[in-house]
Amino acid sequence: MNAPLLSVRDLKVHFPIRVGGVLQGRYKQLKAVDGVSFDLMPGETLGIVGESGCGKSTMGRAVLQLIKPTQGQVIWLGQDLAKLGAKQMRAKRQDMQIIFQDPLACLNPRITVGDIIAEPLRTFHPDMTSAEAKSRVQKLMQQVGLHPNMINRYPHEFSGGQCQRIGIARAMIVEPRLIVCDEPVSALDVSIQAQIINLLRDLQQRFQLSLIFISHDLSVVRHISHRIMVVYLGKVMEVADRDALYTHPRHPYTKALISAVPLPDPDQERAKQRIVLSGDLPSPLNPPPGCVFASRCPIRTELCATTPPVLEERSTDHHAACHHSE
Amino acid sequence: MSLLAVENLEVRFDTADGEVCAVNDVSFSVEPGETLGIVGESGSGKSQVFFAVMGLLAANGRARGKVRFRDTDLLGMPVSQLNTIRGAHLSMIFQDPMTSLNPYLRVSKQMTEVLVQHQHKSEQDARRIAIELLERVQIPEAARRFDQYPHEFSGGMRQRVMIAMALLCQPDLLIADEPTTALDVTVQAQILDLLAQLRDTLNTAIILISHDFGVVAGLCERVAVMYAGRIVETAPVREIFYRPQHPYTRGLLQSLPRLDADDHQELPTIPGQPPNLQSLGEGCAFSERCPLVQPHCLTDRPLLRQIAEDHSKACHRDLAA
């Protein structure tokens, strides 16, 4: 077995939030990410699923040190990123890129697509000639499915799907080893979504990229990931191989999530037993003292209300955090 | 008689860049108690059809055609008269429950207003009916929460409030425009169950506008697929999903990543992107993305034609089943 590209150990991101009055307010910790650990292998895609507010985006940003983790380690090829100085960290960023949900909002509207894609080159390879940069940009545009003769156009001249391709090209230009994809297809139409998913898979296979694919859409995540992590209120509920997770989910939250996804098949959709969870996500400022999922869990007991469960291996490479999962 | 009959509806917008034809020659009808799904991608005109029906088009929009609700024509009706119908017999809920509730008014005020206005109820009766409805849509502690402001409710709760508000006067038709798109899947499941339950107990007809084929598969009896402002295929739900006859419908269904699929092959895709509605050509709007395109598709626009009982499509080609 080869060494992991990235090891995350007990990662915590807590935000101080002022509660109460302006003058006499006190601060409370919002635990956006609370003790997450995982390994990512070269060429692997880890899917992170969870509902809004579960901390999945914060996790992605903390891994890249875009948000400073409160506690825990992010180890990149044996090196703890938190211990690097600003300059060393900046050099490392070449290897780890990110693409975002809103494809238009993350592109500077005032510069041309060619300049947008070339910008990371100017940061990391300041001595590269502009002719060389241009030819790299054109080659990459071709690879992500954009016509190279559109190099002098501006972002508003492109559709959502094309803007996402530009974002992907900008991330790819420095030949990274890891891309964090934060809901990259959520803003796209169905017919365009499939194009972008295929592009990401194709690039991954071609360049042995590792992906952290953050999404709320379980169908998309199942399609693209090798391994999937289910997150709820900043904590990992379950991690498993994609097929194991969908065919034998062990955590009641995973079961409920899977059963809640509407299937585009009228007979199956109407026949299936849906586990409908009551209520909403509890406030992350006041998480339940025991298991964070206990307030909505269909199989909770008294134990769950008082003692947080530990993420344990239930079968080979299949971890779940539940007192009552088999 | 149909509950709602739309005939040859056209919606045009005047913009600085010229006229945009958002909806073209759309006809369909809804029977009492029926659930019709309208699917399409952004810009397909699916929402604009119903903004036109409800008289809610933006100021630069114009609607032409016929929209009959029972035996009254809604298009061109004076607003004062329209206000006696919408909200009472015909109501609509929107995608974003926060922006469609007034943040300055308590939920109680926003709900009782409907009953006082339409049914001339006393304030007291209105409160009682509204609280009952909130309980019916499973708002916990409805009586206590009734006087709270919208921001004190979560996203799912706000959508429940919207649904309760739309049902206050027991409308015959509820138009739900992407009612669960802004919600998490577990909350979406709650809202979909609620809609199905309300339809079954109150016999309200529902038009569900959605881009999500899964949501439509679960709730609707009949489906119309829209592309570039036109209905391209309409049929009962099982026909659409198991025997789609339009290449666009077929392409969309194939391009969906499936939760229940354990092969992880490349997804089939529809190449290209939806056309610009300002510069639609003579021919079929889907022709430039269509795998079955033939020369006459580029020049001759296909009309919606019946291909089987209760199944119509707008395509020149006949697909093998």
XYZ file of C-alpha atoms in Angstrom:
647
model
C 0.000 0.000 0.000
C 1.421 3.391 -0.866
C 1.567 6.319 1.477
C -1.365 8.698 1.696
C -1.099 12.031 -0.043
C -2.988 13.715 2.721
C -3.657 12.699 6.315
C -6.074 14.670 8.412
C -6.028 13.996 12.146
C -8.626 15.201 14.618
C -9.293 18.372 12.640
C -11.337 20.976 14.476
C -12.541 24.351 13.294
C -14.354 26.358 15.939
C -15.662 29.842 15.325
C -16.241 32.169 18.250
C -19.752 33.585 17.936
C -20.955 36.438 20.075
C -24.205 35.681 21.834
C -26.194 38.163 23.838
C -25.852 41.938 23.934
C -23.330 44.039 22.086
C -21.593 45.332 25.209
C -21.939 42.434 27.583
C -21.988 39.670 25.019
C -20.022 36.544 25.609
C -18.543 34.243 23.026
C -19.661 30.743 22.326
C -17.822 28.217 20.199
C -19.544 27.185 16.995
C -18.033 23.810 16.254
C -18.192 23.770 12.467
C -15.783 20.864 12.189
C -15.272 18.815 15.295
C -12.665 16.088 15.270
C -12.461 14.799 11.712
C -9.763 12.356 10.593
C -9.174 10.737 7.224
C -6.499 9.700 4.741
C -6.527 10.460 1.051
C -4.526 8.312 -1.366
C -3.022 9.558 -4.616
C -5.602 9.220 -7.399
C -8.446 8.725 -4.961
C -11.732 10.638 -4.770
C -13.183 11.126 -1.331
C -16.801 12.284 -1.397
C -18.016 14.353 1.529
C -21.794 14.513 1.857
C -23.968 16.251 4.341
C -26.750 18.768 4.576
C -26.316 22.527 4.710
C -24.547 23.664 7.833
C -22.861 20.345 8.528
C -19.392 21.830 8.070
C -18.417 20.118 4.835
C -17.245 23.284 3.063
C -15.403 24.509 6.157
C -13.653 21.150 6.256
C -12.492 21.527 2.666
C -11.159 24.990 3.330
C -9.439 23.962 6.558
C -7.652 21.146 4.740
C -6.233 23.751 2.348
C -5.419 26.057 5.274
C -7.725 28.706 3.807
C -9.330 28.704 7.230
C -6.926 28.122 10.066
C -7.859 24.944 11.932
C -8.447 25.435 15.657
C -6.857 22.107 16.418
C -5.607 18.985 14.700
C -3.170 18.221 11.953
C -3.273 18.316 8.185
C -0.330 16.259 6.985
C 0.664 16.614 3.353
C 3.148 13.928 2.274
C 4.454 13.598 5.805
C 4.643 17.337 6.484
C 2.361 19.138 8.924
C 0.955 22.111 7.016
C 0.252 24.118 10.163
C 3.965 24.202 10.917
C 4.914 25.754 7.584
C 5.679 29.436 7.283
C 3.626 31.609 4.944
C 6.174 31.397 2.171
C 6.570 27.642 2.342
C 2.801 27.213 2.490
C 2.398 29.354 -0.572
C 4.764 27.128 -2.500
C 2.728 24.115 -1.439
C -0.478 25.644 -2.791
C 0.639 24.744 -6.248
C -0.150 21.144 -5.379
C -3.577 21.804 -3.899
C -6.273 23.736 -5.685
C -9.977 24.351 -5.222
C -13.022 24.855 -7.426
C -16.201 26.453 -6.208
C -19.944 26.126 -6.468
C -20.876 29.358 -8.202
C -18.915 29.264 -11.423
C -19.425 32.887 -12.423
C -18.901 34.469 -9.004
C -15.436 32.961 -8.646
C -14.129 34.486 -11.888
C -12.927 38.092 -12.053
C -15.344 39.764 -14.493
C -12.777 42.352 -15.614
C -10.071 40.122 -16.969
C -10.100 37.767 -19.910
C -10.461 34.047 -19.590
C -6.902 33.571 -20.768
C -5.600 35.805 -17.977
C -7.817 34.101 -15.413
C -6.468 30.683 -16.291
C -2.876 31.949 -16.508
C -2.965 33.756 -13.163
C -1.722 30.810 -11.058
C 1.200 30.454 -13.498
C 2.251 34.037 -12.825
C 2.163 33.319 -9.098
C 4.062 30.064 -9.143
C 6.230 30.459 -12.241
C 6.962 34.198 -12.445
C 9.793 33.626 -14.908
C 7.680 31.758 -17.451
C 7.460 33.633 -20.747
C 4.034 34.858 -21.765
C 4.217 32.848 -24.983
C 4.821 29.681 -23.005
C 1.996 30.563 -20.585
C -0.350 31.217 -23.473
C 0.359 27.924 -25.141
C -0.181 26.103 -21.834
C -3.490 27.897 -21.353
C -4.632 27.012 -24.848
C -3.695 23.398 -24.436
C -5.567 23.208 -21.157
C -8.620 24.970 -22.565
C -8.769 22.252 -25.161
C -8.477 19.582 -22.483
C -11.376 20.958 -20.469
C -13.564 21.348 -23.539
C -13.264 25.072 -24.235
C -12.378 26.318 -27.671
C -8.859 27.855 -27.485
C -9.945 30.750 -29.703
C -12.182 31.976 -26.832
C -9.059 32.936 -24.874
C -9.697 36.684 -25.132
C -13.312 36.637 -24.021
C -14.653 37.714 -20.648
C -16.455 35.506 -18.105
C -19.927 36.971 -18.743
C -19.787 35.719 -22.318
C -19.823 32.132 -21.096
C -22.629 29.929 -19.785
C -22.586 28.403 -16.302
C -21.182 25.098 -17.479
C -18.436 26.819 -19.477
C -17.545 29.026 -16.489
C -17.154 25.897 -14.416
C -14.784 24.569 -17.089
C -12.777 27.806 -16.784
C -12.604 27.330 -13.003
C -11.392 23.781 -13.529
C -8.771 24.924 -16.048
C -7.495 27.555 -13.605
C -7.123 24.884 -10.930
C -5.440 22.448 -13.334
C -2.899 24.817 -14.901
C -0.315 24.372 -12.132
C -0.657 20.591 -12.314
C -1.899 20.081 -8.771
C -2.101 16.730 -7.040
C -5.238 17.539 -5.076
C -8.337 19.507 -6.009
C -11.014 20.285 -3.459
C -14.287 20.479 -5.391
C -16.844 22.384 -3.338
C -20.284 21.616 -4.808
C -18.941 22.003 -8.358
C -22.114 20.916 -10.152
C -24.844 22.104 -7.801
C -25.503 25.316 -9.698
C -25.617 23.617 -13.095
C -28.515 22.256 -15.124
C -29.018 18.526 -15.361
C -27.743 18.241 -18.924
C -24.610 20.274 -18.109
C -23.977 18.575 -14.773
C -23.214 15.261 -16.482
C -20.691 16.977 -18.779
C -18.759 18.445 -15.828
C -18.830 15.205 -13.839
C -17.398 13.363 -16.817
C -14.729 16.028 -17.272
C -13.592 15.771 -13.647
C -13.428 11.984 -13.824
C -11.538 12.126 -17.074
C -8.981 14.627 -15.726
C -8.567 12.611 -12.588
C -7.782 9.434 -14.458
C -5.486 11.169 -16.885
C -3.429 13.026 -14.269
C -3.795 10.727 -11.246
C -5.414 13.568 -9.330
C -6.825 13.194 -5.856
C -10.193 14.840 -5.366
C -12.125 15.847 -2.293
C -15.618 16.131 -3.711
C -17.978 18.038 -1.440
C -21.661 17.817 -2.296
C -25.118 17.515 -0.866
C -26.242 15.383 -3.817
C -25.808 11.733 -2.972
C -26.361 10.494 -6.515
C -23.556 12.663 -7.862
C -21.233 11.707 -5.018
C -21.856 8.029 -5.512
C -21.069 8.360 -9.168
C -17.747 10.130 -8.793
C -16.253 8.972 -5.471
C -14.242 5.957 -4.431
C -14.886 6.479 -0.770
C -17.606 8.529 0.910
C -17.728 10.320 4.221
C -21.089 11.310 5.712
C -20.956 14.365 7.941
C -23.527 15.705 10.377
C -23.071 18.796 12.536
C -19.286 18.815 12.155
C -18.801 15.162 12.967
C -18.216 12.115 10.805
C -21.120 9.694 10.994
C -19.875 7.077 8.577
C -17.032 6.458 6.132
C -16.975 3.604 3.651
C -16.320 2.494 0.151
C -19.012 4.019 -2.123
C -20.795 0.757 -2.905
C -20.639 -0.504 0.676
C -22.054 2.779 1.873
C -25.033 2.632 -0.456
C -25.754 -1.076 -0.279
C -25.050 -1.582 3.448
C -25.295 1.748 5.222
C -24.662 1.248 8.922
C -25.511 4.604 10.420
C -29.193 5.583 10.798
C -28.430 9.037 9.363
C -26.864 7.561 6.237
C -29.874 5.267 5.884
C -32.248 8.202 6.174
C -30.242 10.303 3.696
C -30.195 7.542 1.117
C -33.875 6.803 1.512
C -34.724 10.505 1.181
C -33.165 10.901 -2.269
C -35.978 10.872 -4.826
C -35.278 8.287 -7.531
C -36.079 9.212 -11.125
C -38.181 6.070 -11.449
C -41.895 6.289 -10.625
C -42.423 2.640 -9.629
C -39.369 2.412 -7.394
C -39.900 5.853 -5.943
C -43.481 5.075 -4.947
C -42.722 1.587 -3.652
C -39.740 2.409 -1.500
C -39.919 2.824 2.236
C -38.767 6.284 3.091
C -37.297 6.975 6.515
C -38.602 10.455 7.190
C -36.580 12.208 9.863
C -38.513 14.500 12.112
C -37.411 18.058 12.722
C -34.454 20.026 11.448
C -30.742 20.164 12.044
C -30.164 21.346 15.642
C -28.310 24.644 16.088
C -24.560 24.052 15.923
C -24.220 26.533 18.796
C -26.099 24.167 21.075
C -25.344 20.684 19.808
C -26.906 17.843 21.786
C -24.535 16.608 24.518
C -24.460 12.961 23.425
C -24.696 11.854 19.827
C -25.246 14.940 17.663
C -27.812 13.042 15.604
C -29.804 11.817 18.635
C -32.507 14.502 18.408
C -33.643 13.207 14.998
C -32.609 9.580 15.223
C -35.305 6.916 14.845
C -33.394 4.367 16.972
C -32.067 6.564 19.759
C -31.912 5.344 23.344
C -30.977 7.024 26.611
C -27.341 6.185 26.040
C -27.338 8.347 22.873
C -28.561 11.388 24.760
C -25.609 11.340 27.140
C -22.618 9.653 25.504
C -21.207 10.618 22.118
C -20.463 7.507 20.046
C -16.971 6.908 18.679
C -16.227 6.359 15.000
C -15.314 2.671 14.897
C -14.458 0.185 12.216
C -17.453 -2.130 11.749
C -16.093 -4.140 8.867
C -13.031 -3.731 6.679
C -12.681 -0.044 5.869
C -16.224 0.706 6.946
C -16.454 3.039 9.925
C -19.578 4.255 11.671
C -20.203 6.376 14.750
C -23.333 4.948 16.338
C -24.065 3.050 19.550
C -26.676 0.937 17.847
C -25.453 0.221 14.366
C -24.841 -3.414 13.650
C -64.523 20.717 -17.664
C -60.842 21.150 -16.959
C -59.865 23.061 -13.872
C -57.191 24.999 -15.712
C -56.845 25.135 -19.472
C -53.984 26.996 -21.102
C -54.137 27.472 -24.853
C -51.442 28.809 -27.141
C -49.796 30.783 -24.379
C -46.963 33.069 -25.400
C -44.814 35.155 -23.074
C -42.540 37.854 -24.454
C -40.151 40.123 -22.619
C -38.879 43.414 -23.951
C -35.254 43.769 -22.987
C -32.513 46.189 -23.933
C -31.113 43.502 -26.232
C -34.409 42.899 -28.002
C -37.410 40.704 -27.507
C -37.023 37.431 -25.621
C -39.551 34.710 -26.396
C -39.690 32.951 -23.053
C -42.806 30.868 -23.695
C -44.051 29.829 -27.122
C -47.356 28.242 -28.032
C -47.851 26.302 -24.806
C -51.129 24.439 -24.311
C -52.109 22.033 -21.547
C -54.873 21.404 -19.067
C -55.233 20.200 -15.502
C -58.196 18.243 -14.181
C -59.560 18.595 -10.638
C -57.425 16.647 -8.147
C -54.734 15.873 -10.711
C -50.988 16.301 -10.169
C -49.114 17.608 -13.174
C -45.329 17.861 -13.219
C -43.550 20.442 -15.360
C -39.879 19.660 -15.862
C -37.239 21.623 -17.677
C -33.886 23.262 -17.183
C -33.307 26.879 -16.270
C -34.547 29.188 -19.006
C -36.973 26.624 -20.389
C -39.866 28.913 -19.463
C -41.421 26.552 -16.947
C -41.840 29.202 -14.258
C -42.861 31.979 -16.660
C -45.879 29.953 -17.828
C -47.245 30.061 -14.310
C -46.239 33.627 -13.600
C -48.386 34.443 -16.626
C -51.234 32.288 -15.299
C -51.100 34.048 -11.934
C -50.696 37.517 -13.415
C -47.263 37.882 -11.862
C -45.127 38.592 -14.933
C -42.429 41.208 -14.614
C -43.345 44.674 -15.888
C -41.594 44.143 -19.237
C -43.417 40.873 -19.871
C -46.513 40.356 -22.002
C -48.648 37.247 -22.214
C -50.862 36.262 -25.140
C -53.162 33.309 -25.553
C -55.868 31.872 -23.337
C -55.738 30.894 -19.695
C -59.083 29.578 -18.505
C -59.608 28.737 -14.853
C -62.931 26.879 -14.802
C -64.899 29.205 -17.065
C -63.158 32.517 -16.497
C -60.354 33.807 -18.637
C -57.523 34.980 -16.383
C -55.412 36.760 -18.997
C -56.253 40.414 -19.268
C -58.493 40.309 -16.230
C -58.360 43.493 -14.124
C -56.202 43.069 -11.021
C -59.072 43.734 -8.638
C -60.998 40.844 -10.125
C -57.911 38.628 -10.329
C -57.369 39.185 -6.619
C -60.675 37.529 -5.829
C -59.438 34.361 -7.535
C -55.745 34.060 -6.768
C -55.039 33.208 -3.183
C -58.579 31.900 -2.866
C -59.109 29.349 -5.635
C -55.653 29.306 -7.111
C -52.480 29.698 -5.119
C -48.781 29.431 -5.669
C -45.730 28.633 -3.576
C -42.204 29.535 -4.545
C -38.734 28.154 -4.352
C -37.315 30.424 -1.716
C -39.548 30.518 1.335
C -37.620 33.358 2.947
C -38.004 35.883 0.188
C -41.672 35.106 -0.308
C -42.596 35.819 3.295
C -42.634 39.404 4.495
C -39.837 39.686 7.066
C -41.458 42.658 8.803
C -44.754 40.959 9.569
C -45.518 38.216 12.030
C -46.582 34.925 10.489
C -49.969 35.378 12.176
C -50.566 38.673 10.380
C -49.539 37.281 7.007
C -51.783 34.265 7.364
C -54.924 35.811 8.822
C -54.821 38.555 6.210
C -55.616 35.978 3.539
C -58.749 34.782 5.294
C -59.944 38.237 6.254
C -59.469 39.444 2.703
C -60.956 36.538 0.788
C -63.496 35.021 3.121
C -64.304 38.032 5.324
C -63.612 36.011 8.445
C -63.335 37.699 11.799
C -59.825 38.090 13.172
C -60.590 35.442 15.780
C -61.872 32.831 13.342
C -58.981 33.532 11.028
C -56.473 32.873 13.818
C -58.152 29.608 14.722
C -58.218 28.354 11.127
C -54.629 29.426 10.486
C -53.311 27.690 13.607
C -55.182 24.531 12.655
C -53.510 24.592 9.278
C -50.070 25.116 10.763
C -50.690 22.054 12.885
C -51.789 20.180 9.826
C -48.497 20.950 8.076
C -46.737 19.692 11.223
C -45.347 22.870 12.704
C -44.574 21.913 16.291
C -46.164 24.151 18.917
C -48.081 25.994 16.221
C -50.073 28.132 18.625
C -46.952 29.439 20.322
C -45.007 29.991 17.113
C -47.917 31.640 15.334
C -46.927 35.135 16.434
C -43.241 34.770 15.554
C -41.482 36.415 12.630
C -40.334 34.461 9.548
C -36.650 34.621 10.526
C -37.427 32.640 13.656
C -38.348 29.636 11.519
C -35.919 27.286 9.764
C -35.979 26.862 5.972
C -38.140 23.754 6.084
C -40.518 25.362 8.577
C -40.860 28.464 6.388
C -41.786 26.315 3.428
C -44.423 24.639 5.621
C -45.740 28.065 6.549
C -45.911 28.959 2.836
C -47.796 25.765 2.076
C -50.204 26.356 4.955
C -50.749 29.917 3.745
C -51.426 28.731 0.209
C -53.997 26.259 1.495
C -55.862 28.636 3.809
C -58.801 29.138 1.480
C -58.731 25.527 0.317
C -57.798 26.317 -3.259
C -58.710 23.975 -6.087
C -55.259 24.308 -7.582
C -51.865 24.718 -5.943
C -48.948 25.722 -8.150
C -45.664 24.727 -6.511
C -42.616 26.259 -8.182
C -39.540 24.223 -7.138
C -40.939 23.945 -3.606
C -38.084 21.814 -2.275
C -35.084 23.019 -4.264
C -33.745 25.232 -1.481
C -34.142 22.512 1.140
C -31.944 19.673 2.337
C -32.898 16.179 1.211
C -34.218 15.008 4.545
C -36.396 18.112 4.799
C -37.371 17.768 1.144
C -38.676 14.282 1.934
C -40.864 15.752 4.683
C -42.315 18.414 2.371
C -42.990 15.963 -0.472
C -44.827 13.639 1.906
C -46.822 16.588 3.114
C -47.831 17.652 -0.404
C -48.901 14.098 -1.289
C -50.913 13.844 1.887
C -52.640 17.186 1.338
C -53.509 16.280 -2.233
C -55.038 12.999 -1.089
C -57.040 14.434 1.784
C -58.135 17.778 0.329
C -58.306 16.729 -3.334
C -56.319 19.791 -4.344
C -54.918 19.681 -7.879
C -51.162 20.334 -7.848
C -48.861 21.621 -10.554
C -45.309 20.819 -9.542
C -42.617 22.752 -11.389
C -39.224 21.130 -10.952
C -35.875 20.396 -12.512
C -35.591 17.262 -10.382
C -36.855 14.136 -12.117
C -36.860 12.234 -8.834
C -39.279 14.638 -7.194
C -41.600 14.504 -10.200
C -41.441 10.695 -10.377
C -42.700 10.405 -6.833
C -45.548 12.875 -6.861
C -46.972 13.456 -10.331
C -49.471 11.586 -12.472
C -48.727 13.389 -15.692
C -45.577 15.166 -16.845
C -44.841 17.869 -19.402
C -41.209 18.402 -20.430
C -40.263 21.913 -21.556
C -37.330 23.051 -23.653
C -36.627 26.567 -24.914
C -40.102 27.834 -24.060
C -42.091 24.953 -25.556
C -43.581 21.732 -24.325
C -41.624 19.042 -26.166
C -43.267 15.996 -24.658
C -46.219 15.253 -22.436
C -47.471 11.913 -21.159
C -48.465 9.985 -18.022
C -45.570 9.722 -15.586
C -44.718 6.068 -16.291
C -44.673 6.691 -20.043
C -42.261 9.611 -19.642
C -39.873 7.660 -17.450
C -40.062 4.223 -19.053
C -40.871 5.070 -22.681
C -39.647 8.614 -23.347
C -40.213 9.467 -26.994
C -38.489 12.818 -27.382
C -34.695 12.716 -27.747
C -34.362 15.533 -25.202
C -36.375 13.696 -22.535
C -34.453 10.538 -23.254
C -31.093 12.335 -23.106
C -31.929 14.031 -19.818
C -33.017 10.816 -18.156
C -29.881 9.033 -19.304
C -27.585 11.803 -18.104
C -28.766 11.592 -14.488
C -26.289 9.995 -12.091
C -28.316 7.292 -10.400
C -28.172 6.630 -6.689
C -29.082 3.000 -7.313
C -26.528 2.404 -10.066
C -23.430 0.468 -9.158
C -21.653 0.841 -12.435
C -19.629 3.991 -12.565
C -19.171 4.376 -16.263
C -19.033 7.679 -18.000
C -22.446 9.355 -17.973
C -24.147 9.773 -21.344
C -24.452 13.507 -21.939
C -26.395 15.900 -24.095
C -23.697 17.899 -25.898
C -23.762 21.683 -26.078
C -26.011 23.973 -24.108
C -29.563 25.348 -24.223
C -30.136 27.914 -27.007
C -30.362 31.650 -26.586
C -34.052 32.572 -26.497
C -33.390 35.814 -28.323
C -32.183 34.148 -31.459
C -34.247 31.041 -31.949
C -34.133 29.888 -35.528
C -36.808 28.514 -37.782
C -36.317 24.893 -36.935
C -36.445 22.734 -33.852
C -34.748 24.469 -30.884
C -33.179 21.197 -29.813
C -31.771 20.384 -33.254
C -28.210 21.533 -32.575
C -27.918 19.173 -29.595
C -29.997 16.335 -30.999
C -28.391 12.986 -31.818
C -31.119 12.231 -34.373
C -31.089 15.530 -36.225
C -31.993 15.524 -39.933
C -31.826 18.365 -42.426
C -35.507 19.290 -42.199
C -35.237 19.632 -38.382
C -33.201 22.796 -39.003
C -35.819 24.492 -41.123
C -39.145 23.078 -40.068
C -40.273 23.439 -36.458
C -42.019 20.291 -35.169
C -45.425 20.814 -33.571
C -46.680 18.892 -30.587
C -48.411 15.862 -32.085
C -50.160 12.921 -30.538
C -48.201 9.670 -30.896
C -50.241 7.441 -28.596
C -53.266 7.884 -26.400
C -52.379 10.649 -23.966
C -48.785 10.894 -25.202
C -47.634 13.794 -27.378
C -44.263 15.037 -28.525
C -42.815 17.784 -30.676
C -40.323 15.908 -32.826
C -40.244 14.854 -36.471
C -38.483 11.609 -35.767
C -40.014 8.406 -34.513
C -37.880 6.757 -31.902
C -37.538 3.033 -31.649
C -38.958 1.960 -28.300
